Amino acid sequence: MRTSWRQSLVIGAMAFGLLAGCSSNGEKISVGDGDIYYKDGATKEDAQKVADALVKDSFVDKSKTKTSKSIRVLKTGGKNVLELVVKDETFKDDGMLNLLRVGAGSDVAIEAFAGAPTELHLCDGSFATKKSVDVEFTKKAT
């Protein structure tokens, strides 16, 4: 299952990875082909933990230098929020949303936030949320 969500999300995220230079997206760290933004209570440390988790899960490729993926980390209402920029088709694909909710979102939330409540937002190229779900943990944080 890990390969399926990773491959699908990589394909979806590549379409909108061109957010560099938009200051309203927040502060940014870049890791390989991923830009991880943070704002609204999230810290650079939070963004780095998310980046590390994304590298570990092979979503972000540290060997590449051209940005093709954009993620934003927020803290809102007592929850961590991961915003992923994806292709429009992904918003309508309930199967993909479920894979992200129990796969990618769960893995990153466990690695980056020690299993704390996390919400996953699927966003367009301007980080406008089109769908959101609470991450469902399929394993426990260690």
Short mmCIF file of C-alpha atoms in Angstrom, two decimals:
data_model
loop_
_atom_site.label_atom_id
_atom_site.label_comp_id
_atom_site.label_asym_id
_atom_site.label_seq_id
_atom_site.Cartn_x
_atom_site.Cartn_y
_atom_site.Cartn_z
CA MET A 1 0.00 0.00 0.00
CA ARG A 2 2.85 2.45 0.69
CA THR A 3 4.02 2.33 -2.90
CA SER A 4 0.53 3.05 -4.23
CA TRP A 5 -0.10 6.26 -2.29
CA ARG A 6 3.46 7.47 -2.84
CA GLN A 7 3.39 6.99 -6.58
CA SER A 8 -0.05 8.54 -6.94
CA LEU A 9 0.72 11.50 -4.74
CA VAL A 10 4.04 12.20 -6.45
CA ILE A 11 2.31 12.29 -9.81
CA GLY A 12 -0.40 14.60 -8.42
CA ALA A 13 1.93 16.92 -6.57
CA MET A 14 4.31 17.45 -9.47
CA ALA A 15 1.72 19.49 -11.35
CA PHE A 16 1.70 22.30 -8.79
CA GLY A 17 5.18 22.48 -7.32
CA LEU A 18 5.85 26.04 -8.42
CA LEU A 19 4.91 28.06 -5.34
CA ALA A 20 8.39 29.43 -4.57
CA GLY A 21 8.43 33.18 -4.07
CA CYS A 22 4.88 33.51 -2.77
CA SER A 23 5.44 35.09 0.64
CA SER A 24 1.82 34.63 1.73
CA ASN A 25 2.50 30.90 1.83
CA GLY A 26 4.70 31.42 4.89
CA GLU A 27 8.35 30.77 5.58
CA LYS A 28 9.93 27.99 3.54
CA ILE A 29 12.55 25.31 3.76
CA SER A 30 13.58 23.37 0.66
CA VAL A 31 14.63 19.75 0.70
CA GLY A 32 15.48 18.20 -2.66
CA ASP A 33 12.42 18.45 -4.88
CA GLY A 34 10.11 19.59 -2.08
CA ASP A 35 9.29 22.99 -0.64
CA ILE A 36 7.86 22.81 2.87
CA TYR A 37 6.19 26.02 4.00
CA TYR A 38 5.20 26.80 7.56
CA LYS A 39 3.05 29.47 9.20
CA ASP A 40 0.15 30.05 11.61
CA GLY A 41 1.87 28.63 14.69
CA ALA A 42 4.00 26.01 12.94
CA THR A 43 7.74 26.42 13.39
CA LYS A 44 10.80 25.79 11.27
CA GLU A 45 11.42 22.75 13.47
CA ASP A 46 7.93 21.42 12.63
CA ALA A 47 8.62 21.93 8.92
CA GLN A 48 11.96 20.15 9.21
CA LYS A 49 10.35 17.18 10.98
CA VAL A 50 7.77 16.97 8.18
CA ALA A 51 10.55 17.22 5.58
CA ASP A 52 12.49 14.44 7.31
CA ALA A 53 9.38 12.23 7.38
CA LEU A 54 8.69 12.90 3.70
CA VAL A 55 12.27 11.99 2.80
CA LYS A 56 12.04 8.81 4.90
CA ASP A 57 8.85 7.81 3.07
CA SER A 58 10.43 8.67 -0.32
CA PHE A 59 7.88 11.38 -1.08
CA VAL A 60 10.64 13.99 -1.25
CA ASP A 61 13.78 13.11 -3.19
CA LYS A 62 16.82 14.79 -1.63
CA SER A 63 18.95 14.10 -4.72
CA LYS A 64 16.84 16.36 -6.94
CA THR A 65 17.08 20.13 -6.98
CA LYS A 66 14.11 21.21 -9.11
CA THR A 67 11.07 21.80 -6.90
CA SER A 68 8.07 19.74 -7.91
CA LYS A 69 6.20 19.28 -4.62
CA SER A 70 4.74 21.81 -2.20
CA ILE A 71 3.56 21.11 1.33
CA ARG A 72 2.54 23.56 4.06
CA VAL A 73 2.49 22.94 7.80
CA LEU A 74 0.10 24.84 10.07
CA LYS A 75 -1.08 24.61 13.69
CA THR A 76 -4.72 25.46 14.05
CA GLY A 77 -7.41 24.63 16.60
CA GLY A 78 -5.08 22.38 18.58
CA LYS A 79 -4.27 20.27 15.53
CA ASN A 80 -1.36 19.95 13.17
CA VAL A 81 -2.39 20.59 9.59
CA LEU A 82 -0.59 19.24 6.54
CA GLU A 83 -1.58 20.94 3.31
CA LEU A 84 -0.61 19.09 0.14
CA VAL A 85 -0.80 20.69 -3.29
CA VAL A 86 -2.26 18.12 -5.70
CA LYS A 87 -3.80 17.89 -9.17
CA ASP A 88 -7.51 18.67 -9.55
CA GLU A 89 -8.42 15.01 -10.23
CA THR A 90 -7.19 14.05 -6.77
CA PHE A 91 -9.94 16.12 -5.10
CA LYS A 92 -12.57 13.87 -6.69
CA ASP A 93 -10.84 10.55 -6.02
CA ASP A 94 -12.21 9.17 -2.74
CA GLY A 95 -9.91 6.14 -2.97
CA MET A 96 -6.85 8.37 -3.15
CA LEU A 97 -8.15 10.52 -0.30
CA ASN A 98 -8.52 7.41 1.83
CA LEU A 99 -4.99 6.23 0.95
CA LEU A 100 -3.62 9.62 1.95
CA ARG A 101 -5.64 9.67 5.17
CA VAL A 102 -4.44 6.27 6.40
CA GLY A 103 -1.13 6.11 4.51
CA ALA A 104 0.83 9.27 3.83
CA GLY A 105 -0.87 11.46 6.41
CA SER A 106 -0.60 8.80 9.09
CA ASP A 107 3.07 8.09 8.39
CA VAL A 108 4.06 11.77 8.40
CA ALA A 109 1.97 12.59 11.48
CA ILE A 110 3.54 9.74 13.41
CA GLU A 111 7.09 10.67 12.36
CA ALA A 112 6.78 14.46 12.60
CA PHE A 113 4.19 14.98 15.34
CA ALA A 114 4.50 11.82 17.48
CA GLY A 115 0.95 10.82 16.60
CA ALA A 116 -0.67 14.09 17.72
CA PRO A 117 -4.01 14.98 16.08
CA THR A 118 -3.40 15.91 12.47
CA GLU A 119 -5.64 17.09 9.67
CA LEU A 120 -4.78 16.57 6.01
CA HIS A 121 -5.82 19.19 3.44
CA LEU A 122 -5.71 18.61 -0.29
CA CYS A 123 -5.11 21.98 -1.91
CA ASP A 124 -4.91 23.65 -5.28
CA GLY A 125 -1.82 25.53 -6.46
CA SER A 126 -2.67 28.51 -4.24
CA PHE A 127 -3.00 26.37 -1.09
CA ALA A 128 -6.78 26.79 -1.18
CA THR A 129 -8.22 23.73 0.61
CA LYS A 130 -10.51 21.65 -1.60
CA LYS A 131 -10.90 18.62 0.72
CA SER A 132 -9.84 17.91 4.27
CA VAL A 133 -9.87 14.86 6.53
CA ASP A 134 -8.55 13.90 9.93
CA VAL A 135 -5.59 11.55 9.66
CA GLU A 136 -6.41 8.03 10.79
CA PHE A 137 -3.57 6.33 12.58
CA THR A 138 -2.98 2.78 11.47
CA LYS A 139 0.04 2.29 13.74
CA LYS A 140 1.30 3.84 16.95
CA ALA A 141 4.03 6.44 17.37
CA THR A 142 7.21 5.12 18.91
#
